[in-house]
Amino acid sequence: MRKTTQSLLIVVAFLFTTVIMAQSNLKGKILETGTNMPLPGANVVEKGTTNGTSTDFEGNFMLETESNSGQLVISYVGYETLTISFNGNADLGSITLTSDNSLEEIVITAGGVIDLAEDRKTPVAVSTIKSNEIREKAANWDLPELLKSTPSVQNIKAGGFGDGAMYLRGFDQTNTAFLLNGQPINGMEDGKMYWSNWSGVLDVANAVQVQRGLGASKLAISSVGGTVNVVTKTIDNKKGGFIQQMVANDNYTKTTAYYSTGVNEKGWSFAAMLGHWQGDGYVNYTDGQGQTYFLSVGYKPSDSHVLNFLVTGAPQWHAAAGSGSIGDFLENGRRYNSWNFSGVNSPNTLHGGNNVYPGGRNIYHKPVANLSWDWTINDKSSLSTVLYGSMGRGSFAQARTSGDEVTYARGSNNNHNWYGLVSNYNNQLSENFNLNLGADMRFYNGIHFRDVREFITVSSVSASSGYSGSYELTEAGGINPWSVFFNPNTDHGQRFGYDYEEQINYAGIFGQLEYANDAFSAFFQGALSTQSHVRTEFLNVSQLGQSEESEKVNNPGYNMKVGAAYEIAENHKLFANAGYYSRQPFHDVLFRNNRGSNELLKPEVENEKITGLEAGYQLGGYGFSANLNVYHTTWDNRTLLSDNGQQDAAYVGFQTQGVKQVHMGIELEVFTRPFDNLRLNGFLSLGDWKFVGNASQRSFNQDGNEIGTAVEVEIDGFNVGGAAQVTGGINADYMILPRFSVDGAWNWYNDMYSTGSLTQPTIAMPSYDTFDAGISYKMLLGTDSRQSLQLRFNLNNVFDEVYLESVDGNLAASSDSSQNYKGVNINNTGRFGYGRTWNFSLRYNF
């Protein structure tokens, strides 16, 4: 009996010891790589089980595992997931996670072409919006609104979907270079950006970087305000994706799905996204809808070569919002649409007459494709090349009437075919010297004409070419962006009003040499380019179907940049850069500003002259960092075109040459983390932007012949309008509980001036401020740390601030106070900003 009892005790002791030995008590601390700041709410899970915990506000965790050895999967939103092994009871100490929002962690193809600021040792004035912030705050915004909390940036919404604009250091977006994975995307003819064509770009963006002023770009481009780089998803190392549903004010809804296969054993990767959105619009009668598609195919045949093919597009249509006087908005409210006509021009105009499209419908589809090749030649040299192309097809459709009857929808079409190549060779010549050489080539064909988009109460329309007689229009091009793209109107006999094409070819070479040691760096950069212009007329010729070409214009250009930086102590760096651009004029200023003519304005427009000077101080440290920049930009010999609005023999065009602007200012950015669960950042921009000296203005008739003699235009001392010269903001992010946070952003705009006639002083606008807020919560699902459910709610303009966003006019304040709004004459054309808006999204990550 005693032996039996002893045996049972031994068995029980063995089983108890086995259970004890099969369990482990683990503890550790999760920190952010580099800053060693604790990460509260990080997820710690025993791999293959549902056993897990979260870190506290100090980043500490304790976990009792179900086995003696195994692996822990550690994850935190916005950071790379880390898997570590354990064996028995252990204090795992400090474990660091690297932000997957840092640009160094993004898989970037054609990295030598994209020109991110991190690629160069000598700094520039730069702000970077990373993937986590884009995911949470972009929502249904266009790109400019995402950037509004960075120094010297102002966003103007302008009424309808995608009709907004952006100013950078007081320069409009036609003079800011926008790049998509290294591919230039500003319009070749006039530099313009239409955000309705890029409504899905933020859905696939890994990062957006704003380089103010001279920037780090080596391309043969001459941006005045700066450069905005959009880096999209290309090759994802990890398998996974998401499905997201968003709803917002004014019946807005958006559905998006994305999936990536990750990189397989043979080096292939595939990623795709599809999205659909639609809504009524904040402004009355500005409905819209569109789709977004994205496909990326990556292939890495060896360690030396990486190939990636990408295609993305955002076909859309949206109804436009007309401009109106400030008095009209005061009488009818901020949602007022001056194109909500009654009577003859009733909004019952397009597609069934359902009272939806009052003034017109913008229809566009602009797919963009590029093929990139990264070749690591050896451990010191590499070559990055991007071959790209885009085919834009679209129209602005407006109803036309005869008496009291709406007859048809007229389309003003702006199509293009654009192909280009950008290549960059990088060589680490020595420990201290790095050399970049490259080429930038673009071939652009712009196609512009008017036609019938939709017959409403008639079956044909009579037209006249001006020189070749009358003919009949019997075909309609349609008002759907997909059909417009696949069935463009190529029949010159079905066009009227104007019908011309433009061929713009551009070729540039660039180079950069940089020296860097432990404390000092310096660079020199230069580019040479040539640009040719030809305009072909199809309509106003002797016989329909024939064409006439203009004279060919060739414009050479160049730019130079030089800079240096010195680290005066650890985390303290000073830098200074200077640059000079001789920039070719835009195509549109070379010809008479009246459609249907090949007449060059002679003498030909000379290159613009741009001089940039900037200096900065960068401070980095534990829980606190700051950037201070000063700049001085001179934009000289600028040419502006305008006309009297006539399209007949009474037409007078004005060409104003020798316009000079000087923009100077100071920018401060501060980033702090007062507590482990609080991030508090702020910025302040102080600008002084003015016209300097006077300009010379010439007048032309409809045949392009000069009328009279040039006159002096007195503009010296006028303020540059369009954007606030003084801006500031504070934004904060507070983690209430692990994976549950709130954030807010306050933005302030002051010293604003109107746009309008160049010959009259701009007028001062009232300052304003807005406050946006958001709430985020992430719920972990299942045993896979990547599975989660994210909820996000944004409330914009929380206090429903009423403010004048833009004014186009020069009418001084009236002596009758009832005719003024906060000191601005209400007979000026203007637009009020949006009131309170909201959006809510639910996102499943897998």
Short mmCIF file of C-alpha atoms in Angstrom, two decimals, residues 663-830:
data_model
loop_
_atom_site.label_atom_id
_atom_site.label_comp_id
_atom_site.label_asym_id
_atom_site.label_seq_id
_atom_site.Cartn_x
_atom_site.Cartn_y
_atom_site.Cartn_z
CA HIS A 663 7.86 85.88 -52.09
CA MET A 664 9.70 85.75 -48.77
CA GLY A 665 8.87 84.23 -45.44
CA ILE A 666 9.63 82.19 -42.32
CA GLU A 667 8.28 78.72 -41.51
CA LEU A 668 8.38 76.89 -38.19
CA GLU A 669 7.30 73.31 -37.48
CA VAL A 670 7.37 71.82 -33.97
CA PHE A 671 6.79 68.16 -33.05
CA THR A 672 6.39 67.20 -29.38
CA ARG A 673 5.32 64.30 -27.19
CA PRO A 674 4.65 65.77 -23.73
CA PHE A 675 3.31 62.44 -22.44
CA ASP A 676 3.57 58.88 -23.66
CA ASN A 677 -0.03 58.96 -24.90
CA LEU A 678 -0.07 62.52 -26.31
CA ARG A 679 1.44 63.91 -29.50
CA LEU A 680 1.23 67.69 -29.89
CA ASN A 681 2.52 69.42 -33.03
CA GLY A 682 2.25 72.92 -34.45
CA PHE A 683 3.38 75.20 -37.26
CA LEU A 684 3.54 78.91 -38.11
CA SER A 685 4.21 80.50 -41.52
CA LEU A 686 4.85 84.23 -41.92
CA GLY A 687 4.91 85.39 -45.55
CA ASP A 688 5.29 88.62 -47.48
CA TRP A 689 4.37 88.19 -51.16
CA LYS A 690 4.27 91.21 -53.48
CA PHE A 691 4.53 92.32 -57.09
CA VAL A 692 7.71 94.34 -57.65
CA GLY A 693 8.16 96.92 -60.41
CA ASN A 694 5.80 97.50 -63.29
CA ALA A 695 4.99 95.45 -66.38
CA SER A 696 4.37 96.00 -70.08
CA GLN A 697 1.05 95.11 -71.71
CA ARG A 698 0.34 94.58 -75.40
CA SER A 699 -3.07 94.20 -77.11
CA PHE A 700 -4.01 91.97 -80.05
CA ASN A 701 -6.99 91.54 -82.34
CA GLN A 702 -8.58 88.21 -83.25
CA ASP A 703 -6.00 87.62 -86.01
CA GLY A 704 -3.11 87.91 -83.57
CA ASN A 705 -1.99 91.31 -84.84
CA GLU A 706 -0.84 93.86 -82.31
CA ILE A 707 -3.14 96.83 -81.74
CA GLY A 708 -1.45 100.13 -80.97
CA THR A 709 1.65 100.20 -78.81
CA ALA A 710 2.59 98.58 -75.53
CA VAL A 711 1.52 100.37 -72.35
CA GLU A 712 3.02 100.28 -68.86
CA VAL A 713 0.95 98.51 -66.20
CA GLU A 714 1.56 99.85 -62.70
CA ILE A 715 1.58 96.90 -60.29
CA ASP A 716 4.52 97.74 -58.01
CA GLY A 717 3.69 96.99 -54.37
CA PHE A 718 0.46 95.08 -55.05
CA ASN A 719 -0.06 92.09 -52.73
CA VAL A 720 -0.15 88.65 -54.37
CA GLY A 721 -3.61 87.21 -53.82
CA GLY A 722 -5.18 83.79 -53.67
CA ALA A 723 -3.73 82.40 -50.44
CA ALA A 724 -3.16 83.52 -46.86
CA GLN A 725 0.30 84.97 -46.34
CA VAL A 726 0.20 84.10 -42.64
CA THR A 727 -0.95 80.65 -41.53
CA GLY A 728 -0.68 78.62 -38.35
CA GLY A 729 -1.97 75.46 -36.81
CA ILE A 730 -1.92 73.06 -33.88
CA ASN A 731 -2.77 69.38 -34.10
CA ALA A 732 -2.89 66.80 -31.35
CA ASP A 733 -3.39 63.04 -31.01
CA TYR A 734 -4.33 61.61 -27.60
CA MET A 735 -4.59 57.88 -26.82
CA ILE A 736 -7.38 57.45 -24.28
CA LEU A 737 -7.07 53.67 -24.13
CA PRO A 738 -4.93 51.21 -26.06
CA ARG A 739 -6.03 51.35 -29.74
CA PHE A 740 -8.59 54.09 -28.94
CA SER A 741 -7.59 57.68 -29.66
CA VAL A 742 -8.91 61.13 -30.46
CA ASP A 743 -7.27 63.86 -32.49
CA GLY A 744 -7.88 67.42 -33.52
CA ALA A 745 -6.40 70.05 -35.86
CA TRP A 746 -6.84 73.82 -35.65
CA ASN A 747 -5.84 75.91 -38.68
CA TRP A 748 -5.65 79.70 -38.90
CA TYR A 749 -5.42 81.89 -42.03
CA ASN A 750 -4.56 85.61 -42.02
CA ASP A 751 -3.32 88.34 -44.41
CA MET A 752 -5.36 87.09 -47.36
CA TYR A 753 -5.90 89.04 -50.57
CA SER A 754 -8.17 88.67 -53.58
CA THR A 755 -7.31 87.70 -57.12
CA GLY A 756 -8.60 89.70 -60.07
CA SER A 757 -7.47 92.22 -62.64
CA LEU A 758 -3.73 92.70 -62.64
CA THR A 759 -4.15 96.44 -63.24
CA GLN A 760 -5.98 97.06 -59.95
CA PRO A 761 -4.78 96.52 -56.35
CA THR A 762 -5.93 93.37 -54.62
CA ILE A 763 -8.28 93.76 -51.67
CA ALA A 764 -7.80 92.44 -48.14
CA MET A 765 -9.97 89.54 -47.04
CA PRO A 766 -11.06 88.69 -43.48
CA SER A 767 -9.01 86.11 -41.57
CA TYR A 768 -10.59 82.87 -40.39
CA ASP A 769 -9.85 79.64 -38.55
CA THR A 770 -11.28 76.12 -38.60
CA PHE A 771 -11.13 73.11 -36.31
CA ASP A 772 -11.33 69.45 -37.37
CA ALA A 773 -11.60 66.45 -35.04
CA GLY A 774 -11.49 62.68 -35.31
CA ILE A 775 -11.90 59.46 -33.31
CA SER A 776 -10.18 56.15 -34.08
CA TYR A 777 -10.63 52.68 -32.65
CA LYS A 778 -8.97 49.44 -33.68
CA MET A 779 -10.43 46.07 -32.65
CA LEU A 780 -8.14 43.03 -32.92
CA LEU A 781 -9.67 39.90 -34.42
CA GLY A 782 -8.66 36.24 -34.39
CA THR A 783 -5.22 34.79 -33.90
CA ASP A 784 -3.60 36.62 -36.80
CA SER A 785 -2.27 39.97 -35.60
CA ARG A 786 -3.01 41.48 -39.00
CA GLN A 787 -6.74 40.87 -38.69
CA SER A 788 -8.47 43.90 -37.27
CA LEU A 789 -11.47 46.15 -37.56
CA GLN A 790 -10.80 49.89 -37.70
CA LEU A 791 -13.43 52.52 -37.04
CA ARG A 792 -12.81 56.17 -37.89
CA PHE A 793 -15.05 59.23 -37.51
CA ASN A 794 -14.06 62.69 -38.78
CA LEU A 795 -15.89 65.93 -38.06
CA ASN A 796 -14.60 68.84 -40.14
CA ASN A 797 -15.16 72.52 -39.35
CA VAL A 798 -16.52 71.44 -35.98
CA PHE A 799 -17.74 74.91 -35.00
CA ASP A 800 -19.36 75.55 -38.40
CA GLU A 801 -17.18 78.59 -39.08
CA VAL A 802 -18.56 80.88 -41.81
CA TYR A 803 -15.66 82.25 -43.86
CA LEU A 804 -14.77 83.66 -47.25
CA GLU A 805 -12.50 81.11 -48.88
CA SER A 806 -11.69 83.07 -52.04
CA VAL A 807 -12.50 86.41 -53.69
CA ASP A 808 -12.04 87.17 -57.38
CA GLY A 809 -12.37 90.91 -57.83
CA ASN A 810 -10.85 94.31 -57.10
CA LEU A 811 -13.89 96.35 -56.02
CA ALA A 812 -12.95 98.41 -52.99
CA ALA A 813 -15.16 98.51 -49.90
CA SER A 814 -18.31 100.58 -50.35
CA SER A 815 -19.09 103.69 -48.34
CA ASP A 816 -22.48 102.01 -47.75
CA SER A 817 -21.73 99.48 -45.01
CA SER A 818 -24.71 97.36 -46.07
CA GLN A 819 -22.80 96.63 -49.30
CA ASN A 820 -19.83 95.16 -47.43
CA TYR A 821 -19.17 91.84 -45.73
CA LYS A 822 -16.43 92.12 -43.10
CA GLY A 823 -14.90 94.96 -45.09
CA VAL A 824 -15.26 93.31 -48.53
CA ASN A 825 -17.58 94.72 -51.20
CA ILE A 826 -20.31 92.12 -51.72
CA ASN A 827 -20.39 92.83 -55.46
CA ASN A 828 -17.06 91.03 -55.83
CA THR A 829 -17.20 87.44 -57.01
CA GLY A 830 -16.37 85.05 -54.19
#
